Coordinates of C-alpha atoms and ligand atoms in Angstrom, one line a residue:
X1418 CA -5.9 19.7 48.2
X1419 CA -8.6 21.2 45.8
X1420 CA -11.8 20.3 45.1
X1421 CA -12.3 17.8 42.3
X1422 CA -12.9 19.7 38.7
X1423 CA -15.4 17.8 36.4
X1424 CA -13.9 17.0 33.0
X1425 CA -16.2 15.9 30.4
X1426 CA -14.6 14.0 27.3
X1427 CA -16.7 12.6 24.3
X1428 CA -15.6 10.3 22.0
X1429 CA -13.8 8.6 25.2
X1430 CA -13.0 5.3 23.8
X1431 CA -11.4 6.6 20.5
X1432 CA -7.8 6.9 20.0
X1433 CA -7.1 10.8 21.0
X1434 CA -8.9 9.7 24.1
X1435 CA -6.6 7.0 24.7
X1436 CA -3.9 9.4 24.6
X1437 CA -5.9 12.3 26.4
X1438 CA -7.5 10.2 29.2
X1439 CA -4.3 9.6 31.1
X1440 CA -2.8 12.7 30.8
X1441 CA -5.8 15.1 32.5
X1442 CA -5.8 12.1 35.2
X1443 CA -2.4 12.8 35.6
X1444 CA -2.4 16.4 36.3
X1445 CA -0.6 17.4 32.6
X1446 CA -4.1 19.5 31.8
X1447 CA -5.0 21.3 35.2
X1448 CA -2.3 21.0 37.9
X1449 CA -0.5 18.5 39.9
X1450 CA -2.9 19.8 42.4
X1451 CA -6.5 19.3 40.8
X1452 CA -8.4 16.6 41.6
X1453 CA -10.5 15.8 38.5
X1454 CA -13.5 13.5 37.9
X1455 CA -13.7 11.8 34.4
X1456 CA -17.1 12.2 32.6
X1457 CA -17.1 9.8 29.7
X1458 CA -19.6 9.7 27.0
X1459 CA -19.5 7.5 24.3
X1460 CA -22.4 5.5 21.9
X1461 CA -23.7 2.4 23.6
X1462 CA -22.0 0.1 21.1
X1463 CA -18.2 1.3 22.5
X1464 CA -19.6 1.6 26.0
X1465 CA -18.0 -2.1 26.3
X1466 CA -14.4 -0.8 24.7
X1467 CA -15.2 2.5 27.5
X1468 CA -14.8 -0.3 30.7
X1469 CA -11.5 -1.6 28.8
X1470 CA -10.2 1.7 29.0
X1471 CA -11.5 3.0 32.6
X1472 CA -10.3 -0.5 34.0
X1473 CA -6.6 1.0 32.7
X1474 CA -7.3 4.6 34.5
X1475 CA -7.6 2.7 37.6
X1476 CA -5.0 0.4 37.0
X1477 CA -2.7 3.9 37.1
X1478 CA -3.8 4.3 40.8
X1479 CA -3.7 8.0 40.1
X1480 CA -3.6 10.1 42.8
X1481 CA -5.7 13.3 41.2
X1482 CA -8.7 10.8 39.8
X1483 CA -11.5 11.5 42.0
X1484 CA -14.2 9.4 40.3
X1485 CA -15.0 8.1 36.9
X1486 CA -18.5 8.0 35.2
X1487 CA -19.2 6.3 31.7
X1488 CA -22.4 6.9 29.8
X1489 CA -24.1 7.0 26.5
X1490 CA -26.1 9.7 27.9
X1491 CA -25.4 13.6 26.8
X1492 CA -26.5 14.8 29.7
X1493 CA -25.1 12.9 32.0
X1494 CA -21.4 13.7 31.1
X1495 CA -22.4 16.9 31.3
X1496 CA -24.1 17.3 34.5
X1497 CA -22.1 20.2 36.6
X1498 CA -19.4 20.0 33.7
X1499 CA -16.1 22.4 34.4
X1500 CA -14.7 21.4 31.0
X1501 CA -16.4 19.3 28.5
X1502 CA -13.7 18.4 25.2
X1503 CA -15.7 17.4 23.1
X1504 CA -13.6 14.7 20.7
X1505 CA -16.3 12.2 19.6
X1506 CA -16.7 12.8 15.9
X1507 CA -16.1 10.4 12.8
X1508 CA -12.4 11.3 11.5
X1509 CA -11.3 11.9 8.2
X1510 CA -9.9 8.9 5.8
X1511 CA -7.2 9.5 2.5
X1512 CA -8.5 12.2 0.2
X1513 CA -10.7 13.8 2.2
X1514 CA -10.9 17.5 3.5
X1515 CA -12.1 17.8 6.8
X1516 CA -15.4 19.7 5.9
X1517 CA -16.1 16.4 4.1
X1518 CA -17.1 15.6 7.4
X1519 CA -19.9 18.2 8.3
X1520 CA -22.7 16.1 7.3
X1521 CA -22.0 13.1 9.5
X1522 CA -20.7 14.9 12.2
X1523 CA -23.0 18.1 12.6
X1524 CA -25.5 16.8 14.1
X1525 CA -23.3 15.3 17.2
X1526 CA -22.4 18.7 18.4
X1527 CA -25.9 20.8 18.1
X1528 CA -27.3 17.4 20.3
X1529 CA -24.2 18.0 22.6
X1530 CA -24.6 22.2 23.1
X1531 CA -28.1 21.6 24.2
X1532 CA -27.2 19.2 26.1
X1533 CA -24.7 21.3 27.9
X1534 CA -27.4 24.0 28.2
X1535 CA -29.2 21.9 29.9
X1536 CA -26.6 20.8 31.8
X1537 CA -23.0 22.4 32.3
X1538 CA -21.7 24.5 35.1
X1539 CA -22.2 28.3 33.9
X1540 CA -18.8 28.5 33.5
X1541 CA -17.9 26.0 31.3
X1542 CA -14.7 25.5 29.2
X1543 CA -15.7 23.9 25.8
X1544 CA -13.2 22.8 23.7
X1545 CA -14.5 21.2 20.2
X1546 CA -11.7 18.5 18.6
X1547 CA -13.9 16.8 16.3
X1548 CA -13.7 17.6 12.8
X1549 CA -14.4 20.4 11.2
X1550 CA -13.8 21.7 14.8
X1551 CA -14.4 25.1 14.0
X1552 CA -17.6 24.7 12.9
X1553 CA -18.7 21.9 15.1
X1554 CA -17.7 24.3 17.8
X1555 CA -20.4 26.8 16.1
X1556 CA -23.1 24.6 16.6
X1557 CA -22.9 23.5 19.5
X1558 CA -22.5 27.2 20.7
X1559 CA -25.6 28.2 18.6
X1560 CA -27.5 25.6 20.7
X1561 CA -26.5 26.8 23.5
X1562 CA -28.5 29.9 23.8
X1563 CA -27.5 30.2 28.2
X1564 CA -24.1 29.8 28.2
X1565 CA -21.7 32.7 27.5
X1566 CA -20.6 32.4 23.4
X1567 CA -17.1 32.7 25.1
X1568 CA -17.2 29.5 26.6
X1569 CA -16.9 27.7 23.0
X1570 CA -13.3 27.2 21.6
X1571 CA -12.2 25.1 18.9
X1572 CA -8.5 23.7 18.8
X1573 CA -6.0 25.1 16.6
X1574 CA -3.1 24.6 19.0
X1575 CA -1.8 21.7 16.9
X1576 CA -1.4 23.4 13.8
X1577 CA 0.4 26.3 16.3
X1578 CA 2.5 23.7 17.5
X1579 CA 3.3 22.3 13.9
X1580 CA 3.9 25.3 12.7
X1581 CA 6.5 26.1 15.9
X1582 CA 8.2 22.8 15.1
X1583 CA 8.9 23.2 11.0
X1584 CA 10.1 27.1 11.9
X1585 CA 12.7 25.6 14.4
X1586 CA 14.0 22.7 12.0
X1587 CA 14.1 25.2 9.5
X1588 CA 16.3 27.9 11.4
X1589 CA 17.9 24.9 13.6
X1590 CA 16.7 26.1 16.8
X1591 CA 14.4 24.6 19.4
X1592 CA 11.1 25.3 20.0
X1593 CA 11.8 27.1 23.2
X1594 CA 13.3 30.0 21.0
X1595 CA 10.0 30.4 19.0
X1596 CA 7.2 33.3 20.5
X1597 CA 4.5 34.5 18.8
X1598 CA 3.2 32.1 16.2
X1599 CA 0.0 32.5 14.9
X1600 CA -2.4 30.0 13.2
X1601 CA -5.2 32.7 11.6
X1602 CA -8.9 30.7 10.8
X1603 CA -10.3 27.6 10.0
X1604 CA -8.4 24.4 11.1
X1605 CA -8.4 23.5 7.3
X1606 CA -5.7 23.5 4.4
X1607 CA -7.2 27.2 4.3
X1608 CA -5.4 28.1 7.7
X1609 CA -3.0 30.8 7.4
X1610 CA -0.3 30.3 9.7
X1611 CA 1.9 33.0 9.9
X1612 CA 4.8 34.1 10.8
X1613 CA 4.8 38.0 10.1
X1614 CA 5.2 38.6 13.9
X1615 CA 6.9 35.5 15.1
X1616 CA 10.4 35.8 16.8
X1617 CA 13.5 33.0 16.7
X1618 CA 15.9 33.8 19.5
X1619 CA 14.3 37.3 19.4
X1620 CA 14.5 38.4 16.4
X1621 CA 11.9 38.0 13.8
X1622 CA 11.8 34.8 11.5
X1623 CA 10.8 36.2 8.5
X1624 CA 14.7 37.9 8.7
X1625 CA 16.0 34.3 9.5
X1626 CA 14.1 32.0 6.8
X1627 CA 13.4 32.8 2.4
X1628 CA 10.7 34.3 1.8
X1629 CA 10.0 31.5 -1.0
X1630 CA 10.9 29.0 1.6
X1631 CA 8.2 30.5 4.2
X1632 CA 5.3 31.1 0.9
X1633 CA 5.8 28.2 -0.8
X1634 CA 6.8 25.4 1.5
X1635 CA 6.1 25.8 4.7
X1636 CA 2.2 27.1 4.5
X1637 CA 1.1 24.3 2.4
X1638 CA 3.1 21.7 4.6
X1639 CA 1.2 23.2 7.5
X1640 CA -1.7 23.2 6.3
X1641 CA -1.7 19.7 5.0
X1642 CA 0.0 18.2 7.9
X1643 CA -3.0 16.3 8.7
X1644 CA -3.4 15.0 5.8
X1645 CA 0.5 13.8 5.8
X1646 CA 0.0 11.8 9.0
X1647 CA -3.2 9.8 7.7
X1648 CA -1.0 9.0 4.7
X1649 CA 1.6 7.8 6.8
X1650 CA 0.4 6.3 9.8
X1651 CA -3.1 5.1 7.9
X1652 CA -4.6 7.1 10.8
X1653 CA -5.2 11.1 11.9
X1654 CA -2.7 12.3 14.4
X1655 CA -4.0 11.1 17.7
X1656 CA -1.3 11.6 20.4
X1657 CA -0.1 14.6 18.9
X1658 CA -4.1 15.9 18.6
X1659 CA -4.2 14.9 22.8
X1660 CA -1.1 16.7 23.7
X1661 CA -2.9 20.1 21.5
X1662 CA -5.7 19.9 23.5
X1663 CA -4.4 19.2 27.1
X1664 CA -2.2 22.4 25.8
X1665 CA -5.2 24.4 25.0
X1666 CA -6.7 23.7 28.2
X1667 CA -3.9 24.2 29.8
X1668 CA -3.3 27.7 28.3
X1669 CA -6.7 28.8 29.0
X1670 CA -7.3 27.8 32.7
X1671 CA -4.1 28.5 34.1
X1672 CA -2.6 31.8 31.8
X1673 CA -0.3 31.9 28.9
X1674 CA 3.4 32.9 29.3
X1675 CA 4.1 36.8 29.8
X1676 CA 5.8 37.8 26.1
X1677 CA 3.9 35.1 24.3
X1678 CA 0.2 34.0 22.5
X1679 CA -1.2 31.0 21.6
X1680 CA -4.0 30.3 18.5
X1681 CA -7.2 29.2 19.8
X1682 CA -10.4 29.0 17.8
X1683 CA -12.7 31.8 19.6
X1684 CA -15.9 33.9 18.7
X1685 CA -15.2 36.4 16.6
X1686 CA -16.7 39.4 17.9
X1687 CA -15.4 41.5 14.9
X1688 CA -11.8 41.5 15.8
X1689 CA -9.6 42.1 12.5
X1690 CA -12.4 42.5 10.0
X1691 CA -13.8 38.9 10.8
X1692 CA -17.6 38.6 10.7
X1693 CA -18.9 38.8 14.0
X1694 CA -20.0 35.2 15.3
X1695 CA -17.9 32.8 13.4
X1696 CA -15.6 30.8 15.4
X1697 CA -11.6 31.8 13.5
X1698 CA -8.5 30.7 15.0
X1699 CA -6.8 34.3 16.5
X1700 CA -3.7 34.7 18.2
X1701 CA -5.1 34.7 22.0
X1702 CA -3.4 35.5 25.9
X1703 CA -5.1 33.9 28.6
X1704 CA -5.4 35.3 32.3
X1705 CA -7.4 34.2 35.2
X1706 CA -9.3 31.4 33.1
X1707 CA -10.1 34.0 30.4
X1708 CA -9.1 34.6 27.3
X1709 CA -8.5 37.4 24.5
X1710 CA -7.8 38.3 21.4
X1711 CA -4.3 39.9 20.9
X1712 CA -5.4 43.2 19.2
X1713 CA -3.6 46.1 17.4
X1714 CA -1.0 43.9 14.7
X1715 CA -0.5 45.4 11.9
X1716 CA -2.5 42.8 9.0
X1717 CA -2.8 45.3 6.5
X1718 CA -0.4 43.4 3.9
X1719 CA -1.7 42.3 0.5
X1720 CA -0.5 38.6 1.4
X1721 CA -2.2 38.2 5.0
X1722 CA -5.5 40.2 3.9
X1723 CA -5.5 37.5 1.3
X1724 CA -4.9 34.3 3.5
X1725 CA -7.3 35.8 6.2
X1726 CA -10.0 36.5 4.1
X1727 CA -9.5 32.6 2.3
X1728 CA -9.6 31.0 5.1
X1729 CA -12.5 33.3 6.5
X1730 CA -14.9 33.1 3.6
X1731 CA -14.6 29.1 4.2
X1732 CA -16.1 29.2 7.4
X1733 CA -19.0 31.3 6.5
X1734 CA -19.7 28.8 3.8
X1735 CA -19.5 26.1 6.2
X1736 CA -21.9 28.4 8.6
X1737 CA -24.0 28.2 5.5
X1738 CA -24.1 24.6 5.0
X1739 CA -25.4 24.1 8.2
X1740 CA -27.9 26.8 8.7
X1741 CA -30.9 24.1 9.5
X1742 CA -28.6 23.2 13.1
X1743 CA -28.3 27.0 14.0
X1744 CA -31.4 27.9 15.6
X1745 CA -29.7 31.5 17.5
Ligands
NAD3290 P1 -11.9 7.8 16.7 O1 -12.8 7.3 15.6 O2 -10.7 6.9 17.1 O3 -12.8 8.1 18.0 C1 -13.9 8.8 18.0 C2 -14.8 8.2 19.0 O4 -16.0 9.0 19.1 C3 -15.3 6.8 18.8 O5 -14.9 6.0 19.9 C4 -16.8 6.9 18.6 O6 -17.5 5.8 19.1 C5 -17.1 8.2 19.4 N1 -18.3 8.9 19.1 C6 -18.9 9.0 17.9 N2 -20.1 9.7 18.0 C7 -20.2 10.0 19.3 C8 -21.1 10.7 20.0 N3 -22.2 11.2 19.4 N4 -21.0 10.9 21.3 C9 -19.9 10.4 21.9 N5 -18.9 9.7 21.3 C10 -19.0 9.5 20.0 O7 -11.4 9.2 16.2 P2 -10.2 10.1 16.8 O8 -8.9 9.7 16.1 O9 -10.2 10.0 18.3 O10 -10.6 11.5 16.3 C11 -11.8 12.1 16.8 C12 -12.1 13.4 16.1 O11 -11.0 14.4 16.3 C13 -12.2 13.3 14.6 O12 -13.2 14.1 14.1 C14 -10.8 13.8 14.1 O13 -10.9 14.3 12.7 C15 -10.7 15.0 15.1 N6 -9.3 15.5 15.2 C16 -9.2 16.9 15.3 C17 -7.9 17.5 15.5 C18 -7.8 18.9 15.6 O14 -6.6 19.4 15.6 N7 -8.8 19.7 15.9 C19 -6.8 16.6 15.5 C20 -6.9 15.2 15.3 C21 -8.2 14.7 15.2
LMR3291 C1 -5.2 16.8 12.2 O1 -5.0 18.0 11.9 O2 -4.3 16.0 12.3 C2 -6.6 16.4 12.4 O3 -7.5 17.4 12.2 C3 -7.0 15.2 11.6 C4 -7.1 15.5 10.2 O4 -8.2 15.1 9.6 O5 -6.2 16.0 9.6

């Protein structure tokens, strides 16, 4: 057996959490053969709701849980961290967008990147959940000044998985016959996910679906699927939001299929035109816990130097808006 991994998750009494929690302790994030040890933080006033749902974790009797600390202490939860998903964050209600959020959530994350500073292993795998994720992953990056930039992701592999999902109703196929999907940008109704390189069965979608189909349904519903599960289920996605970022995770410490990407919210270090810093969605292969940008597509189309560009220009305002928390 392995040594135990530590796993930090914030926001670990909230309802991703409740979805998340028991899958890493199960082995669905790392391997059936990684021990992991749960680092929960939460504020004080859910610490009591925390012990509720620890007290099911070891109800489980799960073979890979190793140990289980709760705390309303940043640096605590991140003492020695391996991965730290960082989840606690207000969510949005009916009508909003998610940047609505930055002011109530924006100062959470630059607390929690010092506090990794301070405290993380060097190696760190950060993965930001919390609304808006790509920025909040900025932050907390920016207030990180010791810890590689690399280490900081944001998760777009739910809209990648949306967007897999619609394309195989659509062409009545199964996901499994989807590759190469790629969410570009901000996980926002600016997104562009697209499809100009994806394959169904092989061959490329774009052949297999209208064009008008593709422009002028399937972006927007996409991009606002969020929004379409808050109006449904009076709540944002939560299992579904888990499952993304076990998958993300899971991409990035143990490698991504041979023939296929997933869309992860990385730096940019100027790949594709995108200013240098910002974390964008790109399509991304993973290899010995690293991962990188796929390079060398062709984006040179009116139509995707359009999207791109959208969705880019909204995370540099975003940047903006929270210049006072970016001390790097
Ligand atoms: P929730 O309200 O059920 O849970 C959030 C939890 O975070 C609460 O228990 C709260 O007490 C805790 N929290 C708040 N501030 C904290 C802090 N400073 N430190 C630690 N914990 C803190 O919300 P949820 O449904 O679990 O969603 C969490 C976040 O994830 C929201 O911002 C939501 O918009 C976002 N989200 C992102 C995606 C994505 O694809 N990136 C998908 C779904 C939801
Ligand atoms: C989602 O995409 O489901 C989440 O980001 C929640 C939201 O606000 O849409």
């Amino acid at each position: 057996m392995k040594q135990p991994v530590r796993v930090a998750v914030t926001g670990a009494a909230g309802q991703i959490s409740y979805s998340l929690l028991f899958r890493i302790a199960s082995g669905d994030m790392l391997g059936k053969d990684q021990p992991v040890i749960l680092q929960l933080l939460e504020i004080t006033p859910a610490l009591e709701a925390l012990k509720g749902v620890v007290m099911e974790l070891e109800d489980c009797a799960f073979p890979l849980l190793a140990g289980v600390v709760q705390t309303d202490d940043a640096n605590v939860a991140f003492k020695d961290a391996d991965y730290a998903l960082l989840v606690g964050a207000r969510p949005r209600g009916p009508g909003m967008e998610r940047k609505d959020l930055l002011e109530a959530n924006a100062a959470i994350f630059s607390a929690q990147g010092k506090a990794l500073n301070d405290n993380a292993s060097r190696n760190v795998k950060v993965l930001v959940v919390g609304n808006p994720a790509n920025t909040n992953a900025l932050i907390a990056q920016r207030n990180a000044p010791d810890l590689d930039p690399r280490n900081f992701t944001a998760m777009t592999r739910l809209d990648h998985n949306r967007g897999m999902a619609q394309l195989a109703e659509e062409t009545e196929t199964t996901v499994n016959d989807i590759k190469k999907m790629i969410i570009w940008g901000n996980h926002s109704s600016t997104q562009y996910p697209d499809l100009t390189f994806t394959t169904v069965k092989g061959q490329p979608a774009l052949e297999q679906v209208q064009r008008d189909w593709y422009e002028g349904t399937y972006i927007p519903n996409v991009q606002q699927r969020g929004a379409a599960i808050i109006k449904a289920r009076g709540a944002s996605s939560a299992a579904s939001a888990a499952n993304a970022a076990i998958a993300h995770i899971r991409s990035w410490a143990l490698g991504t299929d041979e023939n296929d990407w997933v869309s992860m919210g990385v730096y940019s270090n100027g790949e594709y035109g995108i200013q240098k810093g910002l974390i964008y969605s790109f399509p991304c292969t993973c290899q010995n816990g690293d991962w990188k940008i796929v390079e060398g597509l062709d984006v040179s189309s009116a139509f995707s130097q359009e999207k791109m560009k959208a969705t880019e220009t909204e995370l540099a305002e975003e940047r903006d808006a929270v210049s006072h928390l970016l001390p790097n």
